[in-house]
Amino acid sequence: IQIRNMALSVPTLIELPAWLAFFVLQMVGGFFHYWFHRLAHESRLLWLLFHRTHHMTPELIQPSTQSVFNAFPFFLFSAVPYVVIFSVIGKLVTTDSLLVYLIIYKLISAFANLFSHQSALYQWSQTKWYIRALSTVTSEGVYHYLHHSAEVEHNRARGNLINLGGGLFFFWDRVFGTYRPVTAHKPRVGLQGIEAEEMTTNPLRLALAGIGQIVYELIHNRSLSSWTYIMFGGADFTPEKSRNYVLKVSP
């Protein structure tokens, strides 16, 4: 209710047609989506605490990858800003209701998103022009599957930074150089450098692996500089003493 009242109090600076206002909303809001998602990969704290679990599974199926922002209160870093940003942007550019456009877009997105996290359907769906087209419009779908690739060609030091999504037509991925077309070869998915057989099968340990790792690092690395990098460093940073609880046998 407070968010709704906040949005209603925002002045409408320009009255755009509803369809154009929706386009602006998706593109500007998509910019924030792109960078929220990218920060979840770039920041080791955000990566370890709430986004890495989304990338753990070595075989993608829809139920196993729903928890993108999986733990309270960490989802507040994204969920609340998303609602505020989209509500405020919408009110800035129109007083019309965008509900019909949103429903149509969500229906298209729901279909395309069926192929975002489906290992069994990747090779079939990447050959279908209409699935690729809908995936391109929504910036997800079969293209997003590559975002989960564990192969070196799709990864950088700070993790998989391709096809992050946001907006329409993968516009922000194209602008920031992270767009990649689908490939005939189905890439191996999961965490780069970790084979499926090396991972623990204890679900509680997997869920708490990030918290456990950070606590372990803070206890066993006592310098202020180490603590700073542990908490605020990039996802590619590893302190002198660390422990990866995702593994069956942690080093």
CSV table of N, CA and C in Angstrom, one decimal, residues 48-201:
chain,number,residue,atom,x,y,z
A,48,LEU,N,27.5,-15.2,-3.2
A,48,LEU,CA,27.6,-16.3,-2.2
A,48,LEU,C,26.3,-16.5,-1.4
A,49,LEU,N,25.7,-15.3,-1.0
A,49,LEU,CA,24.6,-15.4,-0.1
A,49,LEU,C,23.3,-15.7,-0.7
A,50,PHE,N,23.0,-15.3,-1.9
A,50,PHE,CA,21.7,-15.5,-2.4
A,50,PHE,C,21.6,-15.9,-3.9
A,51,HIS,N,22.6,-15.7,-4.7
A,51,HIS,CA,22.4,-16.0,-6.1
A,51,HIS,C,23.0,-17.3,-6.6
A,52,ARG,N,24.1,-17.7,-5.9
A,52,ARG,CA,24.8,-18.9,-6.4
A,52,ARG,C,24.0,-20.1,-6.4
A,53,THR,N,23.0,-20.3,-5.4
A,53,THR,CA,22.2,-21.5,-5.4
A,53,THR,C,21.4,-21.6,-6.7
A,54,HIS,N,21.0,-20.5,-7.3
A,54,HIS,CA,20.3,-20.6,-8.6
A,54,HIS,C,21.1,-21.2,-9.7
A,55,HIS,N,22.4,-21.1,-9.6
A,55,HIS,CA,23.3,-21.6,-10.6
A,55,HIS,C,23.9,-23.0,-10.3
A,56,MET,N,23.6,-23.6,-9.1
A,56,MET,CA,24.2,-24.8,-8.7
A,56,MET,C,23.9,-26.0,-9.5
A,57,THR,N,22.6,-26.2,-9.9
A,57,THR,CA,22.2,-27.4,-10.4
A,57,THR,C,22.9,-27.8,-11.8
A,58,PRO,N,23.4,-29.0,-11.9
A,58,PRO,CA,24.1,-29.4,-13.1
A,58,PRO,C,23.1,-29.9,-14.2
A,59,GLU,N,21.8,-29.9,-13.9
A,59,GLU,CA,20.8,-30.3,-14.9
A,59,GLU,C,19.6,-29.4,-14.7
A,60,LEU,N,19.3,-28.5,-15.6
A,60,LEU,CA,18.3,-27.5,-15.4
A,60,LEU,C,16.9,-28.1,-15.6
A,61,ILE,N,16.1,-27.9,-14.6
A,61,ILE,CA,14.6,-28.1,-14.8
A,61,ILE,C,14.0,-26.9,-14.0
A,62,GLN,N,12.8,-26.6,-14.5
A,62,GLN,CA,12.2,-25.3,-14.0
A,62,GLN,C,12.1,-25.3,-12.4
A,63,PRO,N,11.6,-26.3,-11.7
A,63,PRO,CA,11.5,-26.3,-10.3
A,63,PRO,C,12.8,-26.0,-9.5
A,64,SER,N,13.9,-26.5,-10.1
A,64,SER,CA,15.2,-26.5,-9.4
A,64,SER,C,15.8,-25.1,-9.5
A,65,THR,N,15.3,-24.2,-10.3
A,65,THR,CA,15.9,-22.9,-10.6
A,65,THR,C,15.0,-21.8,-10.3
A,66,GLN,N,13.9,-22.0,-9.6
A,66,GLN,CA,13.0,-20.9,-9.3
A,66,GLN,C,13.5,-19.9,-8.3
A,67,SER,N,14.3,-20.4,-7.3
A,67,SER,CA,14.8,-19.5,-6.2
A,67,SER,C,15.9,-18.6,-6.6
A,68,VAL,N,15.6,-17.6,-7.4
A,68,VAL,CA,16.6,-16.7,-7.9
A,68,VAL,C,17.1,-15.8,-6.7
A,69,PHE,N,16.1,-15.3,-5.9
A,69,PHE,CA,16.3,-14.6,-4.7
A,69,PHE,C,15.8,-15.4,-3.6
A,70,ASN,N,16.6,-16.3,-3.1
A,70,ASN,CA,16.0,-17.4,-2.3
A,70,ASN,C,15.8,-17.3,-0.8
A,71,ALA,N,16.4,-16.3,-0.2
A,71,ALA,CA,16.4,-16.3,1.2
A,71,ALA,C,16.1,-14.9,1.8
A,72,PHE,N,15.2,-14.9,2.7
A,72,PHE,CA,14.9,-13.7,3.5
A,72,PHE,C,16.0,-13.4,4.4
A,73,PRO,N,16.5,-12.2,4.5
A,73,PRO,CA,16.0,-11.0,3.9
A,73,PRO,C,16.7,-10.6,2.6
A,74,PHE,N,17.5,-11.5,2.0
A,74,PHE,CA,18.3,-11.1,0.9
A,74,PHE,C,17.5,-10.7,-0.4
A,75,PHE,N,16.3,-11.3,-0.5
A,75,PHE,CA,15.5,-11.0,-1.7
A,75,PHE,C,15.0,-9.5,-1.7
A,76,LEU,N,15.1,-8.9,-0.5
A,76,LEU,CA,14.7,-7.5,-0.4
A,76,LEU,C,15.6,-6.6,-1.2
A,77,PHE,N,16.8,-7.1,-1.4
A,77,PHE,CA,17.8,-6.3,-2.2
A,77,PHE,C,17.3,-6.1,-3.6
A,78,SER,N,16.4,-7.0,-4.1
A,78,SER,CA,15.9,-6.9,-5.4
A,78,SER,C,14.4,-6.7,-5.5
A,79,ALA,N,13.6,-7.4,-4.7
A,79,ALA,CA,12.2,-7.4,-4.9
A,79,ALA,C,11.6,-6.0,-4.6
A,80,VAL,N,11.9,-5.4,-3.5
A,80,VAL,CA,11.4,-4.1,-3.2
A,80,VAL,C,11.8,-3.0,-4.2
A,81,PRO,N,13.1,-2.9,-4.5
A,81,PRO,CA,13.5,-1.9,-5.5
A,81,PRO,C,12.9,-2.1,-6.8
A,82,TYR,N,12.7,-3.4,-7.2
A,82,TYR,CA,12.0,-3.7,-8.5
A,82,TYR,C,10.6,-3.0,-8.5
A,83,VAL,N,9.8,-3.3,-7.5
A,83,VAL,CA,8.4,-2.7,-7.4
A,83,VAL,C,8.5,-1.2,-7.4
A,84,VAL,N,9.3,-0.6,-6.6
A,84,VAL,CA,9.4,0.8,-6.5
A,84,VAL,C,9.8,1.4,-7.9
A,85,ILE,N,10.8,0.9,-8.5
A,85,ILE,CA,11.3,1.5,-9.7
A,85,ILE,C,10.3,1.4,-10.8
A,86,PHE,N,9.7,0.2,-11.0
A,86,PHE,CA,8.7,0.1,-12.1
A,86,PHE,C,7.5,1.0,-11.8
A,87,SER,N,7.0,1.1,-10.6
A,87,SER,CA,5.9,1.9,-10.2
A,87,SER,C,6.1,3.4,-10.5
A,88,VAL,N,7.3,3.9,-10.1
A,88,VAL,CA,7.6,5.3,-10.2
A,88,VAL,C,7.8,5.6,-11.7
A,89,ILE,N,8.5,4.8,-12.5
A,89,ILE,CA,8.8,5.0,-13.9
A,89,ILE,C,7.4,5.1,-14.6
A,90,GLY,N,6.6,4.2,-14.3
A,90,GLY,CA,5.3,4.1,-15.0
A,90,GLY,C,4.5,5.4,-14.8
A,91,LYS,N,4.5,5.9,-13.5
A,91,LYS,CA,3.7,7.1,-13.2
A,91,LYS,C,4.4,8.4,-13.9
A,92,LEU,N,5.7,8.3,-14.1
A,92,LEU,CA,6.4,9.5,-14.7
A,92,LEU,C,5.9,9.7,-16.1
A,93,VAL,N,5.6,8.6,-16.8
A,93,VAL,CA,5.4,8.8,-18.3
A,93,VAL,C,3.9,8.6,-18.7
A,94,THR,N,3.0,8.2,-17.8
A,94,THR,CA,1.6,8.1,-18.2
A,94,THR,C,0.7,8.0,-17.0
A,95,THR,N,-0.5,8.4,-17.2
A,95,THR,CA,-1.6,8.2,-16.2
A,95,THR,C,-2.5,7.1,-16.6
A,96,ASP,N,-2.3,6.5,-17.8
A,96,ASP,CA,-3.1,5.4,-18.2
A,96,ASP,C,-2.7,4.1,-17.5
A,97,SER,N,-3.6,3.2,-17.5
A,97,SER,CA,-3.3,1.9,-16.9
A,97,SER,C,-2.6,1.0,-17.9
A,98,LEU,N,-1.5,0.4,-17.5
A,98,LEU,CA,-0.7,-0.4,-18.4
A,98,LEU,C,-1.0,-1.9,-18.1
A,99,LEU,N,-2.1,-2.2,-17.4
A,99,LEU,CA,-2.4,-3.6,-17.0
A,99,LEU,C,-2.5,-4.5,-18.2
A,100,VAL,N,-3.2,-4.1,-19.3
A,100,VAL,CA,-3.5,-5.0,-20.4
A,100,VAL,C,-2.1,-5.3,-21.1
A,101,TYR,N,-1.3,-4.3,-21.3
A,101,TYR,CA,0.0,-4.5,-21.9
A,101,TYR,C,0.9,-5.5,-21.0
A,102,LEU,N,0.8,-5.3,-19.7
A,102,LEU,CA,1.5,-6.1,-18.8
A,102,LEU,C,1.1,-7.5,-18.9
A,103,ILE,N,-0.2,-7.8,-18.9
A,103,ILE,CA,-0.8,-9.1,-19.0
A,103,ILE,C,-0.3,-9.8,-20.3
A,104,ILE,N,-0.4,-9.1,-21.4
A,104,ILE,CA,0.0,-9.7,-22.7
A,104,ILE,C,1.5,-10.0,-22.6
A,105,TYR,N,2.3,-9.1,-22.1
A,105,TYR,CA,3.7,-9.3,-22.1
A,105,TYR,C,4.0,-10.5,-21.2
A,106,LYS,N,3.4,-10.6,-20.0
A,106,LYS,CA,3.6,-11.7,-19.1
A,106,LYS,C,3.2,-13.0,-19.7
A,107,LEU,N,2.2,-13.1,-20.5
A,107,LEU,CA,1.8,-14.3,-21.2
A,107,LEU,C,2.9,-14.8,-22.2
A,108,ILE,N,3.4,-13.8,-22.9
A,108,ILE,CA,4.5,-14.1,-23.9
A,108,ILE,C,5.7,-14.5,-23.1
A,109,SER,N,6.0,-13.8,-22.0
A,109,SER,CA,7.2,-14.1,-21.2
A,109,SER,C,7.1,-15.5,-20.6
A,110,ALA,N,5.9,-15.8,-20.1
A,110,ALA,CA,5.7,-17.1,-19.5
A,110,ALA,C,6.0,-18.3,-20.4
A,111,PHE,N,5.6,-18.1,-21.7
A,111,PHE,CA,5.9,-19.2,-22.7
A,111,PHE,C,7.3,-19.2,-23.0
A,112,ALA,N,8.0,-18.1,-23.2
A,112,ALA,CA,9.4,-18.0,-23.5
A,112,ALA,C,10.2,-18.6,-22.4
A,113,ASN,N,9.8,-18.3,-21.2
A,113,ASN,CA,10.5,-18.6,-20.0
A,113,ASN,C,10.5,-20.1,-19.7
A,114,LEU,N,9.6,-20.9,-20.4
A,114,LEU,CA,9.6,-22.3,-20.3
A,114,LEU,C,10.9,-22.9,-20.7
A,115,PHE,N,11.7,-22.2,-21.6
A,115,PHE,CA,12.9,-22.7,-22.2
A,115,PHE,C,14.1,-22.1,-21.6
A,116,SER,N,14.0,-21.3,-20.5
A,116,SER,CA,15.1,-20.7,-19.9
A,116,SER,C,15.9,-21.7,-19.0
A,117,HIS,N,15.2,-22.6,-18.4
A,117,HIS,CA,15.9,-23.5,-17.5
A,117,HIS,C,15.4,-25.0,-17.8
A,118,GLN,N,15.6,-25.4,-19.0
A,118,GLN,CA,15.2,-26.8,-19.4
A,118,GLN,C,16.3,-27.5,-20.2
A,119,SER,N,17.1,-28.3,-19.5
A,119,SER,CA,18.2,-29.0,-20.3
A,119,SER,C,17.6,-29.9,-21.3
A,120,ALA,N,16.5,-30.5,-21.0
A,120,ALA,CA,16.0,-31.5,-22.0
A,120,ALA,C,15.4,-30.9,-23.2
A,121,LEU,N,15.1,-29.6,-23.2
A,121,LEU,CA,14.5,-28.9,-24.3
A,121,LEU,C,15.4,-28.0,-25.1
A,122,TYR,N,16.6,-27.8,-24.6
A,122,TYR,CA,17.5,-26.8,-25.2
A,122,TYR,C,17.7,-27.1,-26.7
A,123,GLN,N,18.2,-28.2,-27.1
A,123,GLN,CA,18.6,-28.5,-28.5
A,123,GLN,C,17.4,-28.4,-29.4
A,124,TRP,N,16.2,-28.8,-28.9
A,124,TRP,CA,15.0,-28.7,-29.7
A,124,TRP,C,14.6,-27.3,-29.9
A,125,SER,N,14.5,-26.5,-28.8
A,125,SER,CA,14.0,-25.2,-28.8
A,125,SER,C,14.9,-24.2,-29.6
A,126,GLN,N,16.2,-24.4,-29.5
A,126,GLN,CA,17.1,-23.5,-30.2
A,126,GLN,C,17.0,-23.6,-31.8
A,127,THR,N,16.3,-24.7,-32.2
A,127,THR,CA,16.1,-24.8,-33.7
A,127,THR,C,14.8,-24.2,-34.2
A,128,LYS,N,14.0,-23.7,-33.2
A,128,LYS,CA,12.7,-23.2,-33.6
A,128,LYS,C,12.7,-21.7,-33.6
A,129,TRP,N,12.5,-21.1,-34.8
A,129,TRP,CA,12.6,-19.7,-35.0
A,129,TRP,C,11.6,-18.9,-34.1
A,130,TYR,N,10.4,-19.4,-33.9
A,130,TYR,CA,9.4,-18.7,-33.1
A,130,TYR,C,9.8,-18.7,-31.6
A,131,ILE,N,10.4,-19.7,-31.1
A,131,ILE,CA,10.9,-19.7,-29.7
A,131,ILE,C,12.0,-18.8,-29.6
A,132,ARG,N,13.0,-18.8,-30.5
A,132,ARG,CA,14.1,-17.8,-30.5
A,132,ARG,C,13.5,-16.4,-30.6
A,133,ALA,N,12.5,-16.1,-31.4
A,133,ALA,CA,11.9,-14.8,-31.6
A,133,ALA,C,11.3,-14.3,-30.3
A,134,LEU,N,10.5,-15.2,-29.6
A,134,LEU,CA,9.8,-14.8,-28.4
A,134,LEU,C,10.8,-14.6,-27.3
A,135,SER,N,11.9,-15.4,-27.3
A,135,SER,CA,12.9,-15.3,-26.3
A,135,SER,C,13.7,-14.0,-26.5
A,136,THR,N,13.9,-13.6,-27.7
A,136,THR,CA,14.6,-12.3,-28.0
A,136,THR,C,13.7,-11.1,-27.5
A,137,VAL,N,12.4,-11.2,-27.8
A,137,VAL,CA,11.5,-10.1,-27.4
A,137,VAL,C,11.6,-9.9,-25.9
A,138,THR,N,11.5,-11.0,-25.2
A,138,THR,CA,11.5,-10.9,-23.7
A,138,THR,C,12.8,-10.9,-23.0
A,139,SER,N,13.9,-11.1,-23.8
A,139,SER,CA,15.2,-11.1,-23.2
A,139,SER,C,15.4,-12.3,-22.2
A,140,GLU,N,14.9,-13.4,-22.5
A,140,GLU,CA,15.1,-14.6,-21.7
A,140,GLU,C,15.0,-15.9,-22.6
A,141,GLY,N,14.2,-16.8,-22.1
A,141,GLY,CA,14.0,-18.0,-22.9
A,141,GLY,C,15.2,-18.8,-23.2
A,142,VAL,N,15.3,-19.4,-24.4
A,142,VAL,CA,16.4,-20.3,-24.7
A,142,VAL,C,17.8,-19.6,-24.7
A,143,TYR,N,17.8,-18.3,-24.9
A,143,TYR,CA,19.1,-17.5,-24.8
A,143,TYR,C,19.6,-17.5,-23.4
A,144,HIS,N,18.6,-17.4,-22.4
A,144,HIS,CA,19.0,-17.4,-21.0
A,144,HIS,C,19.7,-18.7,-20.6
A,145,TYR,N,19.4,-19.8,-21.3
A,145,TYR,CA,20.1,-21.1,-20.9
A,145,TYR,C,21.6,-20.9,-20.9
A,146,LEU,N,22.1,-20.2,-21.9
A,146,LEU,CA,23.6,-20.0,-22.0
A,146,LEU,C,24.1,-19.2,-20.8
A,147,HIS,N,23.2,-18.5,-20.1
A,147,HIS,CA,23.7,-17.8,-18.9
A,147,HIS,C,24.0,-18.7,-17.8
A,148,HIS,N,23.5,-19.9,-17.8
A,148,HIS,CA,23.8,-21.0,-16.8
A,148,HIS,C,25.0,-21.9,-17.2
A,149,SER,N,25.6,-21.6,-18.4
A,149,SER,CA,26.7,-22.4,-18.9
A,149,SER,C,27.8,-22.4,-17.9
A,150,ALA,N,28.4,-23.6,-17.7
A,150,ALA,CA,29.6,-23.7,-16.8
A,150,ALA,C,30.9,-23.8,-17.7
A,151,GLU,N,30.8,-23.7,-19.0
A,151,GLU,CA,31.9,-23.8,-19.9
A,151,GLU,C,32.7,-22.5,-19.9
A,152,VAL,N,34.0,-22.7,-20.1
A,152,VAL,CA,34.9,-21.5,-20.1
A,152,VAL,C,34.6,-20.4,-21.1
A,153,GLU,N,34.2,-20.8,-22.3
A,153,GLU,CA,33.9,-19.8,-23.3
A,153,GLU,C,32.7,-18.9,-22.9
A,154,HIS,N,31.9,-19.3,-22.0
A,154,HIS,CA,30.8,-18.5,-21.6
A,154,HIS,C,31.0,-17.8,-20.2
A,155,ASN,N,32.2,-17.9,-19.7
A,155,ASN,CA,32.4,-17.4,-18.4
A,155,ASN,C,33.6,-16.4,-18.3
A,156,ARG,N,33.6,-15.5,-17.3
A,156,ARG,CA,34.7,-14.7,-17.0
A,156,ARG,C,35.2,-15.0,-15.6
A,157,ALA,N,36.1,-14.2,-15.2
A,157,ALA,CA,36.7,-14.5,-13.8
A,157,ALA,C,35.6,-14.4,-12.8
A,158,ARG,N,34.6,-13.5,-13.0
A,158,ARG,CA,33.6,-13.3,-12.0
A,158,ARG,C,32.3,-14.0,-12.3
A,159,GLY,N,32.4,-15.1,-13.1
A,159,GLY,CA,31.2,-15.9,-13.3
A,159,GLY,C,30.6,-15.6,-14.7
A,160,ASN,N,29.5,-16.3,-14.9
A,160,ASN,CA,28.8,-16.2,-16.2
A,160,ASN,C,28.1,-14.8,-16.3
A,161,LEU,N,28.6,-14.0,-17.2
A,161,LEU,CA,28.1,-12.7,-17.5
A,161,LEU,C,27.6,-12.5,-18.9
A,162,ILE,N,26.8,-13.5,-19.4
A,162,ILE,CA,26.2,-13.4,-20.7
A,162,ILE,C,24.7,-13.5,-20.6
A,163,ASN,N,24.0,-12.9,-21.5
A,163,ASN,CA,22.5,-13.0,-21.6
A,163,ASN,C,21.9,-12.8,-20.2
A,164,LEU,N,22.2,-11.7,-19.6
A,164,LEU,CA,21.7,-11.4,-18.2
A,164,LEU,C,20.2,-10.9,-18.3
A,165,GLY,N,19.8,-10.4,-19.4
A,165,GLY,CA,18.4,-10.1,-19.5
A,165,GLY,C,18.1,-8.7,-19.1
A,166,GLY,N,16.8,-8.3,-19.1
A,166,GLY,CA,16.4,-6.9,-18.7
A,166,GLY,C,16.0,-6.1,-20.0
A,167,GLY,N,14.8,-5.6,-19.9
A,167,GLY,CA,14.3,-4.8,-21.1
A,167,GLY,C,13.8,-5.8,-22.2
A,168,LEU,N,13.9,-5.3,-23.4
A,168,LEU,CA,13.4,-6.0,-24.6
A,168,LEU,C,14.6,-6.2,-25.5
A,169,PHE,N,14.5,-7.3,-26.3
A,169,PHE,CA,15.5,-7.6,-27.4
A,169,PHE,C,16.9,-7.7,-26.9
A,170,PHE,N,17.1,-8.1,-25.6
A,170,PHE,CA,18.5,-8.1,-25.1
A,170,PHE,C,19.2,-6.8,-25.3
A,171,PHE,N,18.5,-5.7,-25.2
A,171,PHE,CA,19.1,-4.4,-25.5
A,171,PHE,C,20.3,-4.1,-24.6
A,172,TRP,N,20.1,-4.3,-23.3
A,172,TRP,CA,21.2,-3.9,-22.4
A,172,TRP,C,22.4,-4.9,-22.5
A,173,ASP,N,22.1,-6.1,-22.8
A,173,ASP,CA,23.2,-7.1,-23.0
A,173,ASP,C,24.0,-6.7,-24.2
A,174,ARG,N,23.3,-6.2,-25.2
A,174,ARG,CA,24.0,-5.8,-26.5
A,174,ARG,C,24.9,-4.5,-26.2
A,175,VAL,N,24.3,-3.6,-25.4
A,175,VAL,CA,25.0,-2.4,-25.1
A,175,VAL,C,26.2,-2.6,-24.3
A,176,PHE,N,26.2,-3.5,-23.3
A,176,PHE,CA,27.3,-3.7,-22.4
A,176,PHE,C,28.1,-5.0,-22.8
A,177,GLY,N,27.9,-5.5,-24.0
A,177,GLY,CA,28.8,-6.5,-24.6
A,177,GLY,C,28.6,-7.9,-23.9
A,178,THR,N,27.4,-8.2,-23.4
A,178,THR,CA,27.2,-9.5,-22.7
A,178,THR,C,26.2,-10.4,-23.5
A,179,TYR,N,25.8,-10.0,-24.7
A,179,TYR,CA,24.9,-10.8,-25.4
A,179,TYR,C,25.7,-11.9,-26.2
A,180,ARG,N,25.1,-13.1,-26.2
A,180,ARG,CA,25.6,-14.2,-27.0
A,180,ARG,C,24.4,-14.9,-27.7
A,181,PRO,N,24.6,-15.2,-29.0
A,181,PRO,CA,23.5,-16.0,-29.7
A,181,PRO,C,23.5,-17.5,-29.2
A,182,VAL,N,22.4,-18.1,-29.4
A,182,VAL,CA,22.3,-19.5,-29.0
A,182,VAL,C,23.3,-20.4,-29.9
A,183,THR,N,23.7,-21.5,-29.4
A,183,THR,CA,24.6,-22.4,-30.2
A,183,THR,C,23.9,-23.7,-30.3
A,184,ALA,N,24.3,-24.4,-31.4
A,184,ALA,CA,23.8,-25.8,-31.6
A,184,ALA,C,24.2,-26.7,-30.5
A,185,HIS,N,25.4,-26.5,-30.0
A,185,HIS,CA,26.0,-27.3,-28.9
A,185,HIS,C,25.3,-26.9,-27.6
A,186,LYS,N,24.8,-27.9,-26.9
A,186,LYS,CA,24.2,-27.6,-25.6
A,186,LYS,C,25.3,-27.6,-24.5
A,187,PRO,N,25.5,-26.4,-23.9
A,187,PRO,CA,26.6,-26.3,-22.9
A,187,PRO,C,26.3,-27.0,-21.6
A,188,ARG,N,27.4,-27.5,-21.0
A,188,ARG,CA,27.3,-28.0,-19.6
A,188,ARG,C,26.9,-26.9,-18.7
A,189,VAL,N,26.0,-27.1,-17.8
A,189,VAL,CA,25.5,-26.1,-16.9
A,189,VAL,C,25.9,-26.4,-15.4
A,190,GLY,N,25.8,-25.4,-14.6
A,190,GLY,CA,26.2,-25.5,-13.2
A,190,GLY,C,27.3,-24.5,-12.8
A,191,LEU,N,28.0,-24.8,-11.8
A,191,LEU,CA,29.1,-24.0,-11.3
A,191,LEU,C,30.4,-24.3,-12.1
A,192,GLN,N,31.0,-23.2,-12.6
A,192,GLN,CA,32.3,-23.4,-13.3
A,192,GLN,C,33.3,-24.0,-12.4
A,193,GLY,N,34.0,-25.0,-13.0
A,193,GLY,CA,35.1,-25.6,-12.2
A,193,GLY,C,34.7,-26.6,-11.2
A,194,ILE,N,33.4,-26.9,-11.1
A,194,ILE,CA,33.0,-27.9,-10.1
A,194,ILE,C,32.1,-28.9,-10.9
A,195,GLU,N,32.5,-30.2,-10.8
A,195,GLU,CA,31.8,-31.3,-11.4
A,195,GLU,C,30.6,-31.7,-10.5
A,196,ALA,N,29.6,-32.2,-11.1
A,196,ALA,CA,28.4,-32.6,-10.3
A,196,ALA,C,28.7,-33.6,-9.2
A,197,GLU,N,29.6,-34.6,-9.5
A,197,GLU,CA,29.9,-35.6,-8.6
A,197,GLU,C,30.8,-35.1,-7.4
A,198,GLU,N,31.3,-33.9,-7.5
A,198,GLU,CA,32.1,-33.3,-6.4
A,198,GLU,C,31.2,-32.5,-5.4
A,199,MET,N,29.9,-32.3,-5.8
A,199,MET,CA,29.1,-31.5,-4.9
A,199,MET,C,28.4,-32.3,-3.9
A,200,THR,N,28.1,-31.8,-2.7
A,200,THR,CA,27.4,-32.4,-1.7
A,200,THR,C,25.9,-32.6,-2.2
A,201,THR,N,25.3,-33.6,-1.7
A,201,THR,CA,23.8,-33.7,-2.0
A,201,THR,C,23.0,-33.4,-0.8
